[in-house]
PDB file of C-alpha atoms in Angstrom:
ATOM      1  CA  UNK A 545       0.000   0.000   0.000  1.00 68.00           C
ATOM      2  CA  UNK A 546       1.639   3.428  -1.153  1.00 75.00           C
ATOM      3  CA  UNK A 547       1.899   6.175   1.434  1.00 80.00           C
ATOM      4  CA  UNK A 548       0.865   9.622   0.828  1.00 82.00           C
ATOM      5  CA  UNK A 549       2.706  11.340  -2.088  1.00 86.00           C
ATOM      6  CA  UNK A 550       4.156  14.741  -0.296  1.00 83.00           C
ATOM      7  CA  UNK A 551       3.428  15.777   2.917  1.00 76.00           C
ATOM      8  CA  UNK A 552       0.610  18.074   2.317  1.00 70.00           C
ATOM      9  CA  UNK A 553      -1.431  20.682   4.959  1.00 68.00           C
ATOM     10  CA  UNK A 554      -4.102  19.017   6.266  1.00 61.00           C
ATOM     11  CA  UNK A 555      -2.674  15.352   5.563  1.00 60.00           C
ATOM     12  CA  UNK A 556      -4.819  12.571   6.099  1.00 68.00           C
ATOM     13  CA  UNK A 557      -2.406  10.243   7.275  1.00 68.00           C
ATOM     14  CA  UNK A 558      -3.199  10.059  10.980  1.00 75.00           C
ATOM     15  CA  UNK A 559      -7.492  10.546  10.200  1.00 83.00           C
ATOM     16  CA  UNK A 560      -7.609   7.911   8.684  1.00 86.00           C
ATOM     17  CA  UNK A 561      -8.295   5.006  10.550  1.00 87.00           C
ATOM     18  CA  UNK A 562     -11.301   6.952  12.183  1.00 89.00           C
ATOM     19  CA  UNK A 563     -12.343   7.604   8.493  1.00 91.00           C
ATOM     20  CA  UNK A 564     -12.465   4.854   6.678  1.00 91.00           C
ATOM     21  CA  UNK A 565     -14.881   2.789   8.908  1.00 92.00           C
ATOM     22  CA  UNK A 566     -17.826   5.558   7.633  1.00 92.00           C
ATOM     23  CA  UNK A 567     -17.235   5.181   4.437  1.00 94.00           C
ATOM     24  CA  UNK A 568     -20.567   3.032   3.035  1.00 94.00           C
ATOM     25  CA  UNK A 569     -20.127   0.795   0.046  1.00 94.00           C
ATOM     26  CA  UNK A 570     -20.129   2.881  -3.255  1.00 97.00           C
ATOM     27  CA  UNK A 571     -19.156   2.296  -7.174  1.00 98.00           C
ATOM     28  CA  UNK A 572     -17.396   5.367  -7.444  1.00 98.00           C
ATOM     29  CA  UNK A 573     -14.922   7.182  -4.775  1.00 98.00           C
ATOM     30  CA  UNK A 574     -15.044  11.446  -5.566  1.00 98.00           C
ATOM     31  CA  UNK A 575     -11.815  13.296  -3.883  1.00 97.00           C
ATOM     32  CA  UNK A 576     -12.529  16.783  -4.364  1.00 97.00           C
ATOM     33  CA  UNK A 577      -9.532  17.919  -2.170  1.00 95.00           C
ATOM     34  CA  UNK A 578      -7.223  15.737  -3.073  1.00 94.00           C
ATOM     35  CA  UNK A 579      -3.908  17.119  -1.590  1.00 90.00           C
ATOM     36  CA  UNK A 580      -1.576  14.899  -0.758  1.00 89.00           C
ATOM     37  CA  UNK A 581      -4.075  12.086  -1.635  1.00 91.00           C
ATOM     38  CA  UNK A 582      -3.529   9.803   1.953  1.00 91.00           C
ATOM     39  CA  UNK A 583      -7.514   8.917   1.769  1.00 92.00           C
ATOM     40  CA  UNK A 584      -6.790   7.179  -1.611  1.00 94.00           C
ATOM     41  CA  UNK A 585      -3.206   5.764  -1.678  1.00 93.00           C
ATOM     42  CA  UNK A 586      -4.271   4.198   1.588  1.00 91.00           C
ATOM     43  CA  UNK A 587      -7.490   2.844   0.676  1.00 90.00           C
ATOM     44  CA  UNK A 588      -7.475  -0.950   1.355  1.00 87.00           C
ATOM     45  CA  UNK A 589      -9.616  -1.853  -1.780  1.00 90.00           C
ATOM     46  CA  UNK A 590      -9.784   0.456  -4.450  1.00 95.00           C
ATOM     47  CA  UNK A 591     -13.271   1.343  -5.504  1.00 97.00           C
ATOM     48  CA  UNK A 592     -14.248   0.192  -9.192  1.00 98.00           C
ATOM     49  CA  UNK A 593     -14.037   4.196  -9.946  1.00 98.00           C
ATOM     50  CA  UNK A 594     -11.651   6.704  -8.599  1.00 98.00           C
ATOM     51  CA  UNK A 595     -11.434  10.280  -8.959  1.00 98.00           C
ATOM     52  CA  UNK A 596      -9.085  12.387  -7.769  1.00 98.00           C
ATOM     53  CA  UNK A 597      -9.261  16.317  -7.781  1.00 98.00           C
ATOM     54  CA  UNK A 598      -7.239  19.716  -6.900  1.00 96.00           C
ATOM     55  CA  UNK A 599      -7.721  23.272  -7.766  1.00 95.00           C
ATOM     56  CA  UNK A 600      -3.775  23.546  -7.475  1.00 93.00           C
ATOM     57  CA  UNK A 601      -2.273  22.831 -10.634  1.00 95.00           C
ATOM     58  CA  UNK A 602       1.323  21.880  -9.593  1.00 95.00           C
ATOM     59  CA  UNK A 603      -0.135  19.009  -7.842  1.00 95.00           C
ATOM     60  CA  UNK A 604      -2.280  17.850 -10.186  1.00 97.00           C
ATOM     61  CA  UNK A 605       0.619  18.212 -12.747  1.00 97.00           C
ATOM     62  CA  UNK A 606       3.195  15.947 -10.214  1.00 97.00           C
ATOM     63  CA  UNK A 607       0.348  13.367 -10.533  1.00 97.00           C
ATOM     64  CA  UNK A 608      -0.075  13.116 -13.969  1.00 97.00           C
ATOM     65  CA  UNK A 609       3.841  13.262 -14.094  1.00 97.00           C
ATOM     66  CA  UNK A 610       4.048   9.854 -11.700  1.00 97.00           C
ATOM     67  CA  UNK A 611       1.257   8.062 -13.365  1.00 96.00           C
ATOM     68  CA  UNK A 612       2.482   8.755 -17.280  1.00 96.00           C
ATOM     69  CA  UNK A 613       6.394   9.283 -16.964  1.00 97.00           C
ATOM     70  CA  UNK A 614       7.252   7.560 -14.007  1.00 97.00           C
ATOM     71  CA  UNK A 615      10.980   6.773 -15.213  1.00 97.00           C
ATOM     72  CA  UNK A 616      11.734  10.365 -16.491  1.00 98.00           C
ATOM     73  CA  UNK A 617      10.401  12.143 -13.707  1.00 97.00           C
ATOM     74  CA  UNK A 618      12.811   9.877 -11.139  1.00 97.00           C
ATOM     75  CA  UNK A 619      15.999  10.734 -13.790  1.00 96.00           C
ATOM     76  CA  UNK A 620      15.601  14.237 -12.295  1.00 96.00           C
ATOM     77  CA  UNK A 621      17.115  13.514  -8.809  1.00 94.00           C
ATOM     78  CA  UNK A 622      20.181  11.305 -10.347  1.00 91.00           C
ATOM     79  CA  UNK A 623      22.362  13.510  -8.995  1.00 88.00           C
ATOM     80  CA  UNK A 624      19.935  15.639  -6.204  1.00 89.00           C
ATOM     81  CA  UNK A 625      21.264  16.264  -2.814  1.00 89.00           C
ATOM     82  CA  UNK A 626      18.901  16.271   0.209  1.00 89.00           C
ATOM     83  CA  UNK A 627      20.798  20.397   1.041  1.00 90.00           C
ATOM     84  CA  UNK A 628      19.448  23.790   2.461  1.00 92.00           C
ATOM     85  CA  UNK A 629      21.411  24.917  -0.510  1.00 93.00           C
ATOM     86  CA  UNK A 630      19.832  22.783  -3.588  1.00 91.00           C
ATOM     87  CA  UNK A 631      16.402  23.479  -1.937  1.00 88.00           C
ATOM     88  CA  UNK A 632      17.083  27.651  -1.867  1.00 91.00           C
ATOM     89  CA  UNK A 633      18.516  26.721  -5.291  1.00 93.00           C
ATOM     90  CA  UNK A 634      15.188  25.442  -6.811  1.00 91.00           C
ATOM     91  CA  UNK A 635      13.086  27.666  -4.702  1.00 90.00           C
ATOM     92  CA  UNK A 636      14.866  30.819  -6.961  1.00 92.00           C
ATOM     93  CA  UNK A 637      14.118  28.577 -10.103  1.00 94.00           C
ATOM     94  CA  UNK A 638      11.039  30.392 -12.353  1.00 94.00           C
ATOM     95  CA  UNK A 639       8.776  27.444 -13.183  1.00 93.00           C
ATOM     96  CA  UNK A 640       7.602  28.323 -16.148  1.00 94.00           C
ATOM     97  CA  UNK A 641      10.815  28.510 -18.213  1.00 96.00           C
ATOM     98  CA  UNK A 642      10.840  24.237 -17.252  1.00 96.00           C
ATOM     99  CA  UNK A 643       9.471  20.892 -18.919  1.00 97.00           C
ATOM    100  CA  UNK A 644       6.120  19.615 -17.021  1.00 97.00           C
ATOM    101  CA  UNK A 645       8.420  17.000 -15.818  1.00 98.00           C
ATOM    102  CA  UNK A 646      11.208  19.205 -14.552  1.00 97.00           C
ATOM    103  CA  UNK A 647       8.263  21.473 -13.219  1.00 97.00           C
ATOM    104  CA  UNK A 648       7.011  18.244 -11.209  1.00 97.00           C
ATOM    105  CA  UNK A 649      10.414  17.531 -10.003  1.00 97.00           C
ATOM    106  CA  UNK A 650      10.999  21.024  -8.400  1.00 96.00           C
ATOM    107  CA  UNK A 651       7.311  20.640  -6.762  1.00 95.00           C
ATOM    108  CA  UNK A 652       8.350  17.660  -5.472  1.00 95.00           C
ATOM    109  CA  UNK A 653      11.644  18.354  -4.195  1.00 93.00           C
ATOM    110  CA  UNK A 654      10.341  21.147  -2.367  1.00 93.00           C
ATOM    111  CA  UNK A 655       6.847  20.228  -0.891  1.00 91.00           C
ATOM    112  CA  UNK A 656       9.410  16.942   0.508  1.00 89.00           C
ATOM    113  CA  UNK A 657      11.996  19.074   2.483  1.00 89.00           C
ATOM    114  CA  UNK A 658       9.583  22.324   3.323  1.00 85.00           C
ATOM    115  CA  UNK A 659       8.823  22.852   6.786  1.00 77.00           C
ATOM    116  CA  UNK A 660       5.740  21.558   8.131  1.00 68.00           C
ATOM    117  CA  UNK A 661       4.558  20.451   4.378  1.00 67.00           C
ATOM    118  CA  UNK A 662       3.813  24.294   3.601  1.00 68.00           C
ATOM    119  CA  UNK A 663       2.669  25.240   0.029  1.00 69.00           C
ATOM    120  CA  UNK A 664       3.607  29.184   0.260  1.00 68.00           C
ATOM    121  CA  UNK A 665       6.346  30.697   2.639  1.00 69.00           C
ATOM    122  CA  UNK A 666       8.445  27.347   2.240  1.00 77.00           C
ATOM    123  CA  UNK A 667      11.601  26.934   4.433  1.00 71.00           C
ATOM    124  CA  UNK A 668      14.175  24.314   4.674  1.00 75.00           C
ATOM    125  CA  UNK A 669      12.689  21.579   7.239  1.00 74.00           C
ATOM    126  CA  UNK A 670      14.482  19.376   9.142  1.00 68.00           C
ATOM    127  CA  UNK A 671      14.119  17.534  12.633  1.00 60.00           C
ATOM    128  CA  UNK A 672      16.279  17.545  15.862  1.00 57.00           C
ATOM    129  CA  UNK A 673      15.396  13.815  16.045  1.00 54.00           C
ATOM    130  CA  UNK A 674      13.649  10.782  14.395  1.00 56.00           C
ATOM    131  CA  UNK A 675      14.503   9.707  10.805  1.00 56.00           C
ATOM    132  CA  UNK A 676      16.090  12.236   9.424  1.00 57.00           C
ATOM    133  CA  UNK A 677      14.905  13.843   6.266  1.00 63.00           C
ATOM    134  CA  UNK A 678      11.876  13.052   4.204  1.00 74.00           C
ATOM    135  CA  UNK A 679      12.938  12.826   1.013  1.00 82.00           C
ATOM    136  CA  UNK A 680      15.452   9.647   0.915  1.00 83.00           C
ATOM    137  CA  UNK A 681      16.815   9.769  -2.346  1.00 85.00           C
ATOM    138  CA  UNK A 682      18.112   5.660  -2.179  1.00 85.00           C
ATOM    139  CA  UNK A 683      14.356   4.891  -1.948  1.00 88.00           C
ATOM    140  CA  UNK A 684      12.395   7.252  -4.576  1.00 92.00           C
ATOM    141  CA  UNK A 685      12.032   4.888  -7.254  1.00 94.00           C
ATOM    142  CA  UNK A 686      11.015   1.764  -4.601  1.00 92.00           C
ATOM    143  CA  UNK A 687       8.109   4.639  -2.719  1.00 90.00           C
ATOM    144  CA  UNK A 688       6.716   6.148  -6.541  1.00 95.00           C
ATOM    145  CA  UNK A 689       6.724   2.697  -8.328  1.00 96.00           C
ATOM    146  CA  UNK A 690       3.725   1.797  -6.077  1.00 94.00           C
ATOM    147  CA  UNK A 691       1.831   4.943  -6.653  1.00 95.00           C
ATOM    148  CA  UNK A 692       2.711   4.804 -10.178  1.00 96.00           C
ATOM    149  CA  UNK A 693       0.887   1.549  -9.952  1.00 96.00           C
ATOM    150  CA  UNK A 694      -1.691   2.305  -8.059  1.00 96.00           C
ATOM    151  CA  UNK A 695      -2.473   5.717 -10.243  1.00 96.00           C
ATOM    152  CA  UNK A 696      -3.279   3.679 -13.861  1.00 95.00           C
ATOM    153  CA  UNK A 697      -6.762   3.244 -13.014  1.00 95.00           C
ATOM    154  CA  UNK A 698      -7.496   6.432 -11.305  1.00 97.00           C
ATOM    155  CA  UNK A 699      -8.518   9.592 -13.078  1.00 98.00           C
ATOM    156  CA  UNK A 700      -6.885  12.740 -12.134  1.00 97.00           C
ATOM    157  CA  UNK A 701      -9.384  16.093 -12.284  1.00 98.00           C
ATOM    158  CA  UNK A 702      -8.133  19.929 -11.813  1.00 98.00           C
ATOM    159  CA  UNK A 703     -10.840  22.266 -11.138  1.00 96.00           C
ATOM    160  CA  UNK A 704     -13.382  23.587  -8.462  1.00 97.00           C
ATOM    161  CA  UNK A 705     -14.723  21.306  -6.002  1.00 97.00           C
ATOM    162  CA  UNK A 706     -18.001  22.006  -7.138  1.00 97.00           C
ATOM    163  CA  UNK A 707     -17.544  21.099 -10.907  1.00 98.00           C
ATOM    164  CA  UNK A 708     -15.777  17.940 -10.070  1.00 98.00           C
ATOM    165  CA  UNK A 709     -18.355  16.668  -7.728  1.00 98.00           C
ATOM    166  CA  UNK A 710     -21.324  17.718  -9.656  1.00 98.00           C
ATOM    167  CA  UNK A 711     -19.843  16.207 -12.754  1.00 98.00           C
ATOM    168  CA  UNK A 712     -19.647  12.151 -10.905  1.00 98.00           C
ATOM    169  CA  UNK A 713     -22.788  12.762  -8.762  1.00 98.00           C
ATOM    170  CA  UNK A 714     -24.529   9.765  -8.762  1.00 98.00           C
ATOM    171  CA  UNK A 715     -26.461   7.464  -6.064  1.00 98.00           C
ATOM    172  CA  UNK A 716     -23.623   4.950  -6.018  1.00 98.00           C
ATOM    173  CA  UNK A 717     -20.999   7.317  -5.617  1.00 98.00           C
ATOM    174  CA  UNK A 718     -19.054   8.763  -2.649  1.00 98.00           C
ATOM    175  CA  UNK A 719     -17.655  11.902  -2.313  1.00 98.00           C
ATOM    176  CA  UNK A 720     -14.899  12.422   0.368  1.00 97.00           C
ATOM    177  CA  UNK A 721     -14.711  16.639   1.006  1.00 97.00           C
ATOM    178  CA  UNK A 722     -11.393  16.880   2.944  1.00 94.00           C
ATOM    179  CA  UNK A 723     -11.256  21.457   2.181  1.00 94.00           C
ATOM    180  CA  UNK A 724      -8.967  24.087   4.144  1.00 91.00           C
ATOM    181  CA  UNK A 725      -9.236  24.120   7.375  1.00 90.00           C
ATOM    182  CA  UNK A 726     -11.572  27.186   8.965  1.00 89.00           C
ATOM    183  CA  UNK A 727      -8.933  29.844   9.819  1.00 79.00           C
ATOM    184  CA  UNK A 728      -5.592  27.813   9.198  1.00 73.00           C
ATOM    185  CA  UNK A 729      -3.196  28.575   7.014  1.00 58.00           C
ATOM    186  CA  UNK A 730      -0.474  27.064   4.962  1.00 53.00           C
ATOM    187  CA  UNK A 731      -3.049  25.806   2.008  1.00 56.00           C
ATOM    188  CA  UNK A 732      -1.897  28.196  -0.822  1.00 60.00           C
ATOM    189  CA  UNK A 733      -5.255  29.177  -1.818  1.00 70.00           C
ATOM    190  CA  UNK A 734      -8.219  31.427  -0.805  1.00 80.00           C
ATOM    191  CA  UNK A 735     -10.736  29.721   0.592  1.00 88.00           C
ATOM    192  CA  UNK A 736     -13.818  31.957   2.166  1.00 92.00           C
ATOM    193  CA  UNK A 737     -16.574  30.968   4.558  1.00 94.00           C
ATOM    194  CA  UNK A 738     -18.729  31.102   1.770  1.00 96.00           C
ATOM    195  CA  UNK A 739     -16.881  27.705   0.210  1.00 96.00           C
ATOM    196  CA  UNK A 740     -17.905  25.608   3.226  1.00 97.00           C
ATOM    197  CA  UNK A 741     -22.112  27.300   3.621  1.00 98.00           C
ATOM    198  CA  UNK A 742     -21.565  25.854  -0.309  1.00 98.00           C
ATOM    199  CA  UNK A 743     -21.025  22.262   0.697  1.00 98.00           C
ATOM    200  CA  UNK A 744     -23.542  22.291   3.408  1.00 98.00           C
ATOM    201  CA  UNK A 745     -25.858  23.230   0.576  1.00 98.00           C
ATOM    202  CA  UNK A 746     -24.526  20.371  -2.031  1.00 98.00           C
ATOM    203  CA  UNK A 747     -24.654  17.867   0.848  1.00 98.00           C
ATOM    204  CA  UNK A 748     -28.371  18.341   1.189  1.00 97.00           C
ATOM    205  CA  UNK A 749     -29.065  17.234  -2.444  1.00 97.00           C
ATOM    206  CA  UNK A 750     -26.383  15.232  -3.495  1.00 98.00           C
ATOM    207  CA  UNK A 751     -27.738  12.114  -5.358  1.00 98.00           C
ATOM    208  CA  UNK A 752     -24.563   9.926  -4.077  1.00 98.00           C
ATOM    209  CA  UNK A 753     -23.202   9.862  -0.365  1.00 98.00           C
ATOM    210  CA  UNK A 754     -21.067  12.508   0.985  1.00 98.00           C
ATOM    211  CA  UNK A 755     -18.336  12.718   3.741  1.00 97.00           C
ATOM    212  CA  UNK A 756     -16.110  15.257   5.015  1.00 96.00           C
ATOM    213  CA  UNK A 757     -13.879  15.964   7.639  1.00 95.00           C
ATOM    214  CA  UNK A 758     -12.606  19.364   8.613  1.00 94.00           C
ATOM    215  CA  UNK A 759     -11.472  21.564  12.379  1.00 93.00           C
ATOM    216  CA  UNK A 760     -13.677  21.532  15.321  1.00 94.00           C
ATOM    217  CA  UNK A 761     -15.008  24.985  15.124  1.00 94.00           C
ATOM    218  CA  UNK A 762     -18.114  26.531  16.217  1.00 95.00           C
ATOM    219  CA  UNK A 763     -19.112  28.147  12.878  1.00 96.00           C
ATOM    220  CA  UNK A 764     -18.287  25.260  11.204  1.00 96.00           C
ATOM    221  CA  UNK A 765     -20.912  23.005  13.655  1.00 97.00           C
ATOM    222  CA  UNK A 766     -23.358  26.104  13.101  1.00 97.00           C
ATOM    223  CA  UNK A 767     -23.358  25.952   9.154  1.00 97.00           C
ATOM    224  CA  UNK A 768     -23.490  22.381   9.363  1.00 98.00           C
ATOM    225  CA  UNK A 769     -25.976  21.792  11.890  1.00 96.00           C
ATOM    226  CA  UNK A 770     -28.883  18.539  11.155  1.00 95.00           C
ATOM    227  CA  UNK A 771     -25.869  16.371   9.587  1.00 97.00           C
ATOM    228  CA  UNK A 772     -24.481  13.389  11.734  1.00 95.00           C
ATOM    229  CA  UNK A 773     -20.953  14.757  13.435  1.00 96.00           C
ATOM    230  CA  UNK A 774     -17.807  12.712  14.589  1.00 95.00           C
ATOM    231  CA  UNK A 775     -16.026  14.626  17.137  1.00 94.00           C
ATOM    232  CA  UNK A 776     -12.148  13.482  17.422  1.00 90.00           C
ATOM    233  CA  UNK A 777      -9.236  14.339  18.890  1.00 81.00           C
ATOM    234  CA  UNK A 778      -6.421  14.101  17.057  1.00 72.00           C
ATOM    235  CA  UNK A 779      -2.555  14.221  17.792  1.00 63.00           C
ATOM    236  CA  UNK A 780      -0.102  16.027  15.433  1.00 58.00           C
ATOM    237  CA  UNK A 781       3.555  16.574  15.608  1.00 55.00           C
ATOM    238  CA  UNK A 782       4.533  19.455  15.044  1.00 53.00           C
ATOM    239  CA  UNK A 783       7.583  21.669  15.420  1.00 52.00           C
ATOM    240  CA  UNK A 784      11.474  21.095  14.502  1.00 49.00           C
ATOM    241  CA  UNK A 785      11.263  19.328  17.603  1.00 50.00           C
ATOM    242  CA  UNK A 786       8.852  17.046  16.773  1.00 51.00           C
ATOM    243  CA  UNK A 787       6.166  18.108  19.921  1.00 55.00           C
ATOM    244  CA  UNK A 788       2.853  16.451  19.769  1.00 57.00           C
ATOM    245  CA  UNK A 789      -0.144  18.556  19.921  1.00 64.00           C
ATOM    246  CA  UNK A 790      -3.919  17.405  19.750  1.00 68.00           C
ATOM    247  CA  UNK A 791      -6.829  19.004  17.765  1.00 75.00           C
ATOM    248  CA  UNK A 792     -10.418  19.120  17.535  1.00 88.00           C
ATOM    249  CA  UNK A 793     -11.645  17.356  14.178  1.00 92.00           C
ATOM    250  CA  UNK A 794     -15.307  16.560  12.775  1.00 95.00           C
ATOM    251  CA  UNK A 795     -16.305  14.102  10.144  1.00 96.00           C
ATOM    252  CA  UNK A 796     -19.716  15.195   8.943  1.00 97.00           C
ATOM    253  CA  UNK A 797     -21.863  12.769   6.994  1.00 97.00           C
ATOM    254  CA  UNK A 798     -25.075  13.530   5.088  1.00 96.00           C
ATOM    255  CA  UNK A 799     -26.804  10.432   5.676  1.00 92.00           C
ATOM    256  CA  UNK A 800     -26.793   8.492   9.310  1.00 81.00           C
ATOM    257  CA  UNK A 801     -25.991   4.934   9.036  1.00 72.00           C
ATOM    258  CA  UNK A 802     -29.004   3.570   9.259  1.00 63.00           C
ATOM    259  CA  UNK A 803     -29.401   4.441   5.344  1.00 57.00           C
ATOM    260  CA  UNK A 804     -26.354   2.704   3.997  1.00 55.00           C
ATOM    261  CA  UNK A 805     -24.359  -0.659   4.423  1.00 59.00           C
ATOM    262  CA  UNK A 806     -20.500   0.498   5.508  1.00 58.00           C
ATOM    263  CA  UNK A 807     -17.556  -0.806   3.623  1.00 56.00           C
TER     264      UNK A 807
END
């Protein structure tokens, strides 16, 4: 089973084993959010249909990169050093004068070694303890192969939540709505309070099944008030340090289980 791609804000990684036992049986799995794409990559049985979506078009691009041009994109780190200095280096790089493959690379390279998995206001991470770095260069082509395998069958969208979701509604299909975070940062994008008032709105007319998980926040239990809520707690590390700290999650559904057999 592949891990997640990159780390990614928001990563799914530790959520997950509270997530996947409310996911009902479906025909089709909908990512709107994809990110760094934990919910799928560590999926125990793929669905017969998978979609994966992101507004941000460097991810989307590294996907399509791993899934069509798996041995090119690995060439680019034949000589790569895991260095403050080769990641400052590629940070000063202007993406658009590169290949879509290069472009991946650098994307890559940088969403591995940046600080706390930030998209915008990257830094050179490291840790005082643990593992060491992230990206382990002896192992790249070992960790991609099996996303590059697990990839082939899965279509990769880039556009608006809404679209996307609208576009594979249907009553056999699930949509897992994994957004921003109310009033973090770190995503890269815009995201107003309007998005979210949006998806309570979809979630009540939806045709297929829909699930999402987001912070523990007042407003967000207010604009999402009638659906069945999860409350969790759960622990992050975070920090060069590598401190723990625990937050306040929801999964909201838009059906209670009374409706649907679970997977």
């Amino acid at each position: 089973m592949p891990n997640p791609v990159i780390p990614w804000p928001g990563g799914k990684r530790r959520l997950i084993k509270h997530l996947y036992p409310h996911f009902p049986a479906h025909e089709c799995y909908v990512e709107a959010f994809a990110g760094g794409a934990a919910a799928l990559l560590m999926r125990p049985h793929p669905a017969p249909v998978e979609v994966i979506n992101d507004i941000n078009g460097e991810l989307v691009r590294l996907y399509r990169c791993l899934r069509h041009h798996l041995d090119e994109f690995i060439r680019q780190f034949r000589w790569a050093l895991v260095s403050r200095e080769m990641f400052e280096w590629a940070q000063m790089e202007r993406p658009e004068t590169l290949t879509d493959i290069q472009r991946a690379a650098r994307f890559y390279y940088l969403q591995k070694l940046a600080f706390g998995g930030k998209v915008h206001g990257q830094s050179f991470g490291y840790v005082a303890s643990g593992s060491g770095p992230r990206l382990n260069l002896l192992r790249i082509e070992e960790e991609l192969s099996t996303v590059h395998l697990r990839l082939a069958r899965v279509i990769v969208e880039h556009g608006p939540w809404h679209e996307v979701v609208e576009r594979y509604d249907r009553p056999a299909t699930l949509h897992y709505l994994d957004p921003p975070y109310w009033e973090t940062e770190g995503y890269g994008v815009d995201f107003p309070f309007s998005e979210y008032e949006r998806m309570s709105d979809y979630m009540r007319v939806a045709k297929g099944k829909v699930v999402m998980s987001i912070n523990d926040h007042p407003e967000i239990r207010k604009v999402f008030a009638g659906f069945t809520m999860i409350p969790l707690q759960t622990r992050y590390t975070i920090g060069r340090e590598g401190r723990d700290s625990v937050a306040g999650e929801l999964i909201i559904k838009s059906w209670d289980d009374s409706q649907a057999t679970l997977i």
